[in-house]
mmCIF file of C-alpha atoms and ligand atoms in Angstrom:
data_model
loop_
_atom_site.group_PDB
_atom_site.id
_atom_site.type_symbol
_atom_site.label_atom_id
_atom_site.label_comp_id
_atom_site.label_asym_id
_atom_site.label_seq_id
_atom_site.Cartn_x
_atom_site.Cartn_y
_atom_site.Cartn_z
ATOM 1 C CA UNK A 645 50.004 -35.990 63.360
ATOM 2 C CA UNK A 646 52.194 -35.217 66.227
ATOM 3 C CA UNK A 647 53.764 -37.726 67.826
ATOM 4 C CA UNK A 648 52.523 -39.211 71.513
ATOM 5 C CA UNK A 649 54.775 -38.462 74.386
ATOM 6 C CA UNK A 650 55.852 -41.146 76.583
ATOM 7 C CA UNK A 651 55.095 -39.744 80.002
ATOM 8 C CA UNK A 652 58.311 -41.196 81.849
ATOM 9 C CA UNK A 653 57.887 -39.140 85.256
ATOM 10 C CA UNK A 654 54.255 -40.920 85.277
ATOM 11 C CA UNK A 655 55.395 -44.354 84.590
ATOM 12 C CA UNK A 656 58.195 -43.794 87.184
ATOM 13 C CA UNK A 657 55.810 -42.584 90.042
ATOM 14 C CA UNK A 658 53.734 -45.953 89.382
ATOM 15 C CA UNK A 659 57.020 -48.579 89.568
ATOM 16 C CA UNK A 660 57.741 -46.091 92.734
ATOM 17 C CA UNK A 661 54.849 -46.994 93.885
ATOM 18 C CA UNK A 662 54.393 -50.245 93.486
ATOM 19 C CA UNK A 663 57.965 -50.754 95.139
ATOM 20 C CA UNK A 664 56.999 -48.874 97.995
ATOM 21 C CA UNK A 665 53.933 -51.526 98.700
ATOM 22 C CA UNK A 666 56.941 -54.067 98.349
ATOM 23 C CA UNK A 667 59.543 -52.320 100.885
ATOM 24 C CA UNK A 668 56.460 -52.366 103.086
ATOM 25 C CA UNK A 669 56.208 -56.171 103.126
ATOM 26 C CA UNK A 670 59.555 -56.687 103.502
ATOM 27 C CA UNK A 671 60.160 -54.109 106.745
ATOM 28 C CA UNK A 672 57.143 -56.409 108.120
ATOM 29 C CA UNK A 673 59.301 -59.137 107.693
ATOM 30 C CA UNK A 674 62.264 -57.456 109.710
ATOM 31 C CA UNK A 675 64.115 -56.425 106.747
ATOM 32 C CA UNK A 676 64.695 -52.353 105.697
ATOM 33 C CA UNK A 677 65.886 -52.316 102.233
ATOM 34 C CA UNK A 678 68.986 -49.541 102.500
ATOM 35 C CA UNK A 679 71.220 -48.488 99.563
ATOM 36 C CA UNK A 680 74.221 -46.238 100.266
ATOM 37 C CA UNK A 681 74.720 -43.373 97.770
ATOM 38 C CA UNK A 682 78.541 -42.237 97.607
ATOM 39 C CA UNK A 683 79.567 -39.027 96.389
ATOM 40 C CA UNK A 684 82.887 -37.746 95.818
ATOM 41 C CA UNK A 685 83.388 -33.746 95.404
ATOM 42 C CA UNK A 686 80.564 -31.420 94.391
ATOM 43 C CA UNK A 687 79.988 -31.604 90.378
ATOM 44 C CA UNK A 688 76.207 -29.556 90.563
ATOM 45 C CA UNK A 689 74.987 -32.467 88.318
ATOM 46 C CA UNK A 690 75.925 -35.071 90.368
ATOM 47 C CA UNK A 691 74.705 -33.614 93.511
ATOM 48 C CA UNK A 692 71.265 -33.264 91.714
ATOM 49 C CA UNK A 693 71.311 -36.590 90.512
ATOM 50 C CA UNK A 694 72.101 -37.995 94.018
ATOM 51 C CA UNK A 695 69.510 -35.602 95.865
ATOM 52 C CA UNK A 696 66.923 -37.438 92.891
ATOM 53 C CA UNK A 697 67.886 -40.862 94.538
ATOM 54 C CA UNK A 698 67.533 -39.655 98.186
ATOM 55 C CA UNK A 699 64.202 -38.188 97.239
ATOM 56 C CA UNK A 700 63.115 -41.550 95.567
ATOM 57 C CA UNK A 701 64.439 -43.750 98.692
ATOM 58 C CA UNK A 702 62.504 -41.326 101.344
ATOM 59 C CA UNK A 703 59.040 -41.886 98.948
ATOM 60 C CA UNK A 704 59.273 -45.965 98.830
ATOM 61 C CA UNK A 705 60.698 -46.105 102.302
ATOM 62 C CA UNK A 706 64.035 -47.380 102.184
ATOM 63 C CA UNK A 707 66.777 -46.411 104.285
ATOM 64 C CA UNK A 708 69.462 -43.695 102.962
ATOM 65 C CA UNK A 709 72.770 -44.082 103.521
ATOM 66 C CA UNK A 710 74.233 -41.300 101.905
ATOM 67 C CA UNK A 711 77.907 -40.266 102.202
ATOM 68 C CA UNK A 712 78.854 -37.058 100.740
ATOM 69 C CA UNK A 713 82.745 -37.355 100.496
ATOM 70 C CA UNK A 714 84.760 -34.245 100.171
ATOM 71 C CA UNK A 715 87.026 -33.783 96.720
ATOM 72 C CA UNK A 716 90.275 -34.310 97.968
ATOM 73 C CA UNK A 717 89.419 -38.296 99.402
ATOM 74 C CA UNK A 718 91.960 -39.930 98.152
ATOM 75 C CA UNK A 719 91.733 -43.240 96.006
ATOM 76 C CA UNK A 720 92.150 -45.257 98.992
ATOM 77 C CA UNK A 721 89.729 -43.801 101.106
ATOM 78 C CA UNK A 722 86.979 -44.437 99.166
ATOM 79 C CA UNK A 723 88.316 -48.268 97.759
ATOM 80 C CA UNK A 724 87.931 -48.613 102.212
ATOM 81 C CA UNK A 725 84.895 -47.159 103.112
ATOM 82 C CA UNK A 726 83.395 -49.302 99.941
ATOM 83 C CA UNK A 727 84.942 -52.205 101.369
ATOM 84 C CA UNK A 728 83.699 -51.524 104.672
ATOM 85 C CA UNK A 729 80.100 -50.978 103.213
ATOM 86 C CA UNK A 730 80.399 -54.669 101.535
ATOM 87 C CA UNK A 731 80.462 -56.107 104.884
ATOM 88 C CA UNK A 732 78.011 -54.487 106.598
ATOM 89 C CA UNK A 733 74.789 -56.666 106.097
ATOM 90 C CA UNK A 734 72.544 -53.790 106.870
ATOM 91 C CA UNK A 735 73.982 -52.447 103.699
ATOM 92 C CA UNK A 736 71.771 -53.710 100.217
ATOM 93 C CA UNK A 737 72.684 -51.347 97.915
ATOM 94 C CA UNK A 738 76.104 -49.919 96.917
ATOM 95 C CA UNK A 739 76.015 -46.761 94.164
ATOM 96 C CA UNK A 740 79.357 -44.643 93.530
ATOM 97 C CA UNK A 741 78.123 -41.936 91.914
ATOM 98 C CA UNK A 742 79.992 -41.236 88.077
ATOM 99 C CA UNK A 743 82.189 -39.492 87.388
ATOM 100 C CA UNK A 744 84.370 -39.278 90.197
ATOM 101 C CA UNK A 745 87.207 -36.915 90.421
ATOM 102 C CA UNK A 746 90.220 -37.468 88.146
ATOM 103 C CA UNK A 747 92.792 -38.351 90.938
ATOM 104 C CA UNK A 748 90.430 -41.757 91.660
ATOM 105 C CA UNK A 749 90.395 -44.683 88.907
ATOM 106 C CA UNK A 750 86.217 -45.391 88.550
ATOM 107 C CA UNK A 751 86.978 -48.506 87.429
ATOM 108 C CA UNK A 752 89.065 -50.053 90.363
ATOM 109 C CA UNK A 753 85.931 -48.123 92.152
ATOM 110 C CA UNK A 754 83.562 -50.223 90.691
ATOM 111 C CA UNK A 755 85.324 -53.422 90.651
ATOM 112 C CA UNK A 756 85.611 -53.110 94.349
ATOM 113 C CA UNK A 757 81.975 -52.812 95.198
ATOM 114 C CA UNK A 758 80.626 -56.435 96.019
ATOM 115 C CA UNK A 759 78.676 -58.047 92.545
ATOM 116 C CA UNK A 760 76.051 -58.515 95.260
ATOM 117 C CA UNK A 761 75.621 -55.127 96.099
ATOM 118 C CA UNK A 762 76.184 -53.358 92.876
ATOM 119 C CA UNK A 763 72.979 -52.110 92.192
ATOM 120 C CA UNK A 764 74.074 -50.172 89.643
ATOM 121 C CA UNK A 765 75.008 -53.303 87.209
ATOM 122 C CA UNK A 766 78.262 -52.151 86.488
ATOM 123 C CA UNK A 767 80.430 -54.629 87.844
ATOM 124 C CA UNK A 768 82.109 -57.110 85.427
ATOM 125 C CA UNK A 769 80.375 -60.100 87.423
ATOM 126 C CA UNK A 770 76.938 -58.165 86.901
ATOM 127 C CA UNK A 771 77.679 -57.250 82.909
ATOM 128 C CA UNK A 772 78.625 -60.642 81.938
ATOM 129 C CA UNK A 773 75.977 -62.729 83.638
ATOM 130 C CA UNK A 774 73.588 -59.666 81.840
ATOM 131 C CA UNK A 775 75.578 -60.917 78.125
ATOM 132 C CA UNK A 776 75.078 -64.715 78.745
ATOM 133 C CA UNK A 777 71.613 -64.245 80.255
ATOM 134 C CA UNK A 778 72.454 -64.972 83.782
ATOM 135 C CA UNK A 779 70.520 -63.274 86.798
ATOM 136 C CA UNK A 780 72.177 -60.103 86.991
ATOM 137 C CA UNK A 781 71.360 -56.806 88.729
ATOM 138 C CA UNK A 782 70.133 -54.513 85.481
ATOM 139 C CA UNK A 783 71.632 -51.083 84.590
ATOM 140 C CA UNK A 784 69.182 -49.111 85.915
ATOM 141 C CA UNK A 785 69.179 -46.461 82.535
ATOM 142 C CA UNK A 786 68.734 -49.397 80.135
ATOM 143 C CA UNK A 787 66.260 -51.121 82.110
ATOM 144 C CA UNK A 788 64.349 -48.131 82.494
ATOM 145 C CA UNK A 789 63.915 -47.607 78.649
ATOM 146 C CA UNK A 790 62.985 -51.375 78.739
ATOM 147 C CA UNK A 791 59.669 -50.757 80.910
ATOM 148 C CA UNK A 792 59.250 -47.618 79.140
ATOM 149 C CA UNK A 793 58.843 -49.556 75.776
ATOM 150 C CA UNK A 794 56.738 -51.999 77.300
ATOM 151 C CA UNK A 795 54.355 -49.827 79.358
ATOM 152 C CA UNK A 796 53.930 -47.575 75.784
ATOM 153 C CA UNK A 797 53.183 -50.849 74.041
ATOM 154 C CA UNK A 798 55.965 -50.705 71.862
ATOM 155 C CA UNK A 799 56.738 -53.483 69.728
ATOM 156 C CA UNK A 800 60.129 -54.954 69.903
ATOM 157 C CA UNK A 801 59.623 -58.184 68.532
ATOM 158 C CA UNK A 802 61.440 -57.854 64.941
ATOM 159 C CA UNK A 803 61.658 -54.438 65.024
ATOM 160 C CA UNK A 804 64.844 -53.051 64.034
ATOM 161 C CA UNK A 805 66.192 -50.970 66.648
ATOM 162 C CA UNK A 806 69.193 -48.432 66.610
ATOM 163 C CA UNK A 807 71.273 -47.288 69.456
ATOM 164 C CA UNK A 808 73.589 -44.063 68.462
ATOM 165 C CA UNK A 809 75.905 -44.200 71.745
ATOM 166 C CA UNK A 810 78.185 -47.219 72.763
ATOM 167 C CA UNK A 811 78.578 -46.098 76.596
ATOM 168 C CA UNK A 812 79.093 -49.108 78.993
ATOM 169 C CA UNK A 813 76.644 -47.772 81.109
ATOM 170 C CA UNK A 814 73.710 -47.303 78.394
ATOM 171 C CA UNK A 815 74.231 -48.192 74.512
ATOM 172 C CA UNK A 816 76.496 -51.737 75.289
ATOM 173 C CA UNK A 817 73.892 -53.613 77.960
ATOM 174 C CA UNK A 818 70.654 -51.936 75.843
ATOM 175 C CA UNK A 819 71.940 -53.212 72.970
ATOM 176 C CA UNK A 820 72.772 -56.725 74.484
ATOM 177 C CA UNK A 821 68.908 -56.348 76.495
ATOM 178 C CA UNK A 822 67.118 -55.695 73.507
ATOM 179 C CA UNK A 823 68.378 -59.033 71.317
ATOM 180 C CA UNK A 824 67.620 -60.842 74.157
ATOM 181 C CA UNK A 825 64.449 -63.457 72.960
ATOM 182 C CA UNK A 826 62.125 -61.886 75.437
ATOM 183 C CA UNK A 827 62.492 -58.424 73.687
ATOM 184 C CA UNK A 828 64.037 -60.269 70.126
ATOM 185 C CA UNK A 829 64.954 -56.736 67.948
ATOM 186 C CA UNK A 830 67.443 -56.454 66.024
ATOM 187 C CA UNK A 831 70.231 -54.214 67.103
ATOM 188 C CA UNK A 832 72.101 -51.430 65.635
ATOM 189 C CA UNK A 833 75.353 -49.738 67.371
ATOM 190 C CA UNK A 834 76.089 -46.284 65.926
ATOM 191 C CA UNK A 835 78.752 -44.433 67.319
ATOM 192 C CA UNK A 836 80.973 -41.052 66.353
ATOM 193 C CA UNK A 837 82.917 -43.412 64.035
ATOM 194 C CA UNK A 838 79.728 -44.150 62.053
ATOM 195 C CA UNK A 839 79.494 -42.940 58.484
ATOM 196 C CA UNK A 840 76.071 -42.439 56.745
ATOM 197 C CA UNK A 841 74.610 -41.795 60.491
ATOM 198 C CA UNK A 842 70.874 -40.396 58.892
ATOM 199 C CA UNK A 843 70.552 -43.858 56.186
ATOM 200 C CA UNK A 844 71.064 -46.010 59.502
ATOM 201 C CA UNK A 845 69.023 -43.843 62.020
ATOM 202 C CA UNK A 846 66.056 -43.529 59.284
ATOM 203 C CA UNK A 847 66.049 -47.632 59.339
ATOM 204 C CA UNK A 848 64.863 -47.849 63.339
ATOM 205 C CA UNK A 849 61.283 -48.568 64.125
ATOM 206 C CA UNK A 850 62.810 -47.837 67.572
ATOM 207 C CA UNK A 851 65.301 -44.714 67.737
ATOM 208 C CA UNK A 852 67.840 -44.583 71.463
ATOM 209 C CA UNK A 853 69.616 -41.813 71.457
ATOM 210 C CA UNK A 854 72.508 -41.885 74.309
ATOM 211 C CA UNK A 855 75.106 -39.942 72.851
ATOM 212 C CA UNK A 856 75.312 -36.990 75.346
ATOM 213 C CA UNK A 857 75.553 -35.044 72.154
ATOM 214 C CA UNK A 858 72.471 -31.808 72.585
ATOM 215 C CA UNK A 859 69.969 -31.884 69.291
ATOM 216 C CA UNK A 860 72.215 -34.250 67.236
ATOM 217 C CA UNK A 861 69.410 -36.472 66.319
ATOM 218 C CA UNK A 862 67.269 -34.302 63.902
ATOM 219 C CA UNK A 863 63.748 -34.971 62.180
ATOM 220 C CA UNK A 864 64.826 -36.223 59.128
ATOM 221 C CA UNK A 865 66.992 -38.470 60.724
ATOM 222 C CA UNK A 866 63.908 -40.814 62.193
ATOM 223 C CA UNK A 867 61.498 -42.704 60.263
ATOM 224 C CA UNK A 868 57.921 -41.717 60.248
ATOM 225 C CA UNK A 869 56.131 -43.329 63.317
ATOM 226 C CA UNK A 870 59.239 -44.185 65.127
ATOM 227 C CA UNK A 871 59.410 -44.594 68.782
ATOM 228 C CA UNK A 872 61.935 -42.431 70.378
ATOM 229 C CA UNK A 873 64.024 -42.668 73.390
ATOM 230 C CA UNK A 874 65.899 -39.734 74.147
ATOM 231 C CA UNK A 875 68.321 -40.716 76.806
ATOM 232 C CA UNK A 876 70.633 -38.020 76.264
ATOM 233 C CA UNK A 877 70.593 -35.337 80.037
ATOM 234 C CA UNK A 878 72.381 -32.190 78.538
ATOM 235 C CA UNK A 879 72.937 -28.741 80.222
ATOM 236 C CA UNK A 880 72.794 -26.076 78.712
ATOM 237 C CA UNK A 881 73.666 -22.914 79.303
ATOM 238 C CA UNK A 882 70.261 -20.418 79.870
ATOM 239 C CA UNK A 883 70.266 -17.137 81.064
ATOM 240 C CA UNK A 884 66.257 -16.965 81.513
ATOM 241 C CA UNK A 885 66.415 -19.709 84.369
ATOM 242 C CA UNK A 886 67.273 -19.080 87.877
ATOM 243 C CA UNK A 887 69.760 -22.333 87.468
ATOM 244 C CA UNK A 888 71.666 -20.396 84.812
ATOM 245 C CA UNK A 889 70.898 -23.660 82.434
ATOM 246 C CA UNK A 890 68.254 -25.763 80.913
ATOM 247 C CA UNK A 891 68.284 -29.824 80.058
ATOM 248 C CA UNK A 892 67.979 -30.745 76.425
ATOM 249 C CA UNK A 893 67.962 -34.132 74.783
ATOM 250 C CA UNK A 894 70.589 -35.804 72.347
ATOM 251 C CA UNK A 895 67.013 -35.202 70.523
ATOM 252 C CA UNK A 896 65.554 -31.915 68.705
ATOM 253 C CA UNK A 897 62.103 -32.946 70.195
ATOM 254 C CA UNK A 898 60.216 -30.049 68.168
ATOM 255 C CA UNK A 899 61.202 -31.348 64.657
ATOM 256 C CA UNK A 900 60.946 -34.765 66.036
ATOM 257 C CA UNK A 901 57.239 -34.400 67.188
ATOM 258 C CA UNK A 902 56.646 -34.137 63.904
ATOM 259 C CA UNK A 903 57.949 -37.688 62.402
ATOM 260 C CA UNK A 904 58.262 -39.693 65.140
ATOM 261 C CA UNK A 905 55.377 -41.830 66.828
ATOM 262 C CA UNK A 906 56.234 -41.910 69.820
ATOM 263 C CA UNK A 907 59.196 -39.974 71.763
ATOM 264 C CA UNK A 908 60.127 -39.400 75.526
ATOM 265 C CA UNK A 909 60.858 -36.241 76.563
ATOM 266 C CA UNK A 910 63.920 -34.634 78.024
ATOM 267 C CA UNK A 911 63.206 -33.530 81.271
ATOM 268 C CA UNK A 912 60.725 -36.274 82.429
ATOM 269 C CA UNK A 913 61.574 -39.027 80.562
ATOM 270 C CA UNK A 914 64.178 -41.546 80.772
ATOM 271 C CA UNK A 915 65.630 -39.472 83.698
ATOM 272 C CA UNK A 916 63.133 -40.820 86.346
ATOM 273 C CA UNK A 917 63.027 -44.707 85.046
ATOM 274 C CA UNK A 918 66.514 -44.510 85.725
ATOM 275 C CA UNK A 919 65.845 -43.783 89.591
ATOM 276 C CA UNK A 920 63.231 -45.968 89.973
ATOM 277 C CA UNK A 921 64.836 -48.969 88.538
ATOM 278 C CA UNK A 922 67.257 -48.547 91.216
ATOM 279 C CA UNK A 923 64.652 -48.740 93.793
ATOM 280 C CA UNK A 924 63.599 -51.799 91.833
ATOM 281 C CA UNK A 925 67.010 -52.968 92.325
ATOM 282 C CA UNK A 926 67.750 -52.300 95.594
ATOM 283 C CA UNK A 927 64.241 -54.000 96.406
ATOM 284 C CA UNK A 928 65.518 -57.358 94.516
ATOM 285 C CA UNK A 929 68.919 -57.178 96.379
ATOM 286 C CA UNK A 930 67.338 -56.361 99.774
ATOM 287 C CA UNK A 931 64.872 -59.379 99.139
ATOM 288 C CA UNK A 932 68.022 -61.410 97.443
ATOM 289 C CA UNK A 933 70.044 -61.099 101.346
ATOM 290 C CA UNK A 934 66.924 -62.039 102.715
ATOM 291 C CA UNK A 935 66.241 -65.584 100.720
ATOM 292 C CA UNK A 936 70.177 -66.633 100.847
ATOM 293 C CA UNK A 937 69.505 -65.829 104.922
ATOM 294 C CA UNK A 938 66.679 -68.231 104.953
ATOM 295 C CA UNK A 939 68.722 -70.728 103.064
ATOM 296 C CA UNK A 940 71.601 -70.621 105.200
ATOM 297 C CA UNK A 941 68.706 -71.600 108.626
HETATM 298 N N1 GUN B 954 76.286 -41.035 86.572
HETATM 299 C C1 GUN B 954 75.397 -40.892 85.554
HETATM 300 N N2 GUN B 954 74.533 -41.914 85.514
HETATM 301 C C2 GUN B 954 74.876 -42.734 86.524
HETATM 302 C C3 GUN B 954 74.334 -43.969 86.999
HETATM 303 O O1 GUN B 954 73.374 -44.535 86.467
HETATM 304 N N3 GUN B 954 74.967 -44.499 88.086
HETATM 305 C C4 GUN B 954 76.047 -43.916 88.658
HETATM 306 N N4 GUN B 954 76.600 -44.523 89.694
HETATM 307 N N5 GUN B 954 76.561 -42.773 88.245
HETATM 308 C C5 GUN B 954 75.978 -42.196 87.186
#
């Protein structure tokens, strides 16, 4: 029987919506969420992924502060209109978008947007409260796959799960997320140092791919009835579409139909969790400015 697919752009539209109901309350109560979006340079995936976020703040009704920097800013440019942004209390929400051009060190970037503000949960503050259980802001990709799991009514409670990709952004926190008691699996980290990949992968009642690698995960690689979460956003190259390219998983989602119990696909799955966790996000932090406010009376 063919596996069920996880409709991700569906379960996205509902957290959308149910943080647009929350922005509401909160403009009521004299406070407009607002995230800034920074871009550096024109990489065509990175201005789609940032025109993704400004759709997704127009729809819940936050305010967009989007700055489209040119290529050339230099290092310190950026490292002062960041710190300028962490003052501004109008200002919720602080994203750099990744990668940034090679004359600008991402992680001096990152380390320079206030822990308070780093909706993205990249900051060291944010990562280690995330490892000891601490409030932390989320990574928005790993949370995503989170509600994903829980909204498909995947188990995750002694299931052994494997993560192939070790990415600071996805496979490290997910991993950390998932042996947390609430969620209590038990993790696997593969990574392109991993022998005997398909003897590990076939072990995983719950199967993240995040390797960026197109089709590496292949149906006899996942045990029968596996959920699986294709995280990987490939392009590649496809002379039938306008674009010149088409996205593919890290997942060969026809062969994996077949085995697999579950499985998200790539477009339309993980890809829009990701964007509305970061509404989720910049909802908490919005609401978190508000509270210390009220404290502070
Ligand atoms: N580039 C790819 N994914 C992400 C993300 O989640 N956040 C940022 N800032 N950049 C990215």
């Amino acid at each position: 029987m063919a596996a069920t697919i996880i409709n991700g752009y569906e379960i996205a539209a509902k957290i959308r919506s149910r943080t647009a109901e929350e922005t509401l309350k909160l403009k009521e109560a004299g406070i407009e969420p607002c995230l800034a979006v920074i871009l550096v340079g024109d990489n065509p995936a990175s201005v789609s992924y940032v025109t993704g976020k400004q759709k997704a703040l127009a729809e819940v009704g936050m305010k967009d502060r989007s700055i489209h920097l040119k290529e050339e800013t230099t290092e310190e440019e950026l490292l002062e209109l960041i710190r300028t942004l962490n003052e501004d209390s109008t200002v919720h929400g602080i994203l750099v978008q990744l990668p940034l051009p090679r004359h600008i060190n991402g992680e001096k970037v990152i380390m320079a947007i206030s822990p308070e503000k780093d909706v993205d949960g990249f900051h060291p503050v944010n990562m280690g409260n995330l490892i000891i259980g601490r409030k932390a802001f989320l990574p928005c990709t790993p949370h995503g796959v989170l509600v994903l799991l829980e909204e498909t009514g995947v188990e995750t409670d002694g299931a052994r799960a494997v993560i192939v990709g070790r990415s600071n952004i996805v496979g490290k926190p997910l991993a950390i997320l998932l042996t947390r008691k609430e969620y209590n699996a038990t993790v696997t980290i593969c990574h392109t140092g991993t022998k005997k990949l398909k003897e590990i992968t076939r072990q995983a009642d719950i199967l993240i791919a995040a390797a960026g690698s197109p089709g590496m995960i292949t149906g006899d690689m996942i045990k029968p009835g596996a959920a699986v979460i294709d995280v990987g956003v490939n392009r590649i190259p496809d002379s039938t579409k306008k674009s010149g390219f088409r996205l593919t998983g890290d997942v060969k989602f026809e062969e994996a139909l077949e085995v697999a119990g579950c499985i998200t696909p790539v477009p339309k799955g993980v890809g829009p969790m990701t964007i509305a966790m970061l509404m989720v996000n910049t909802l908490e932090s919005a609401l978190n400015f508000k509270n210390k406010a009220n404290r502070q009376k």
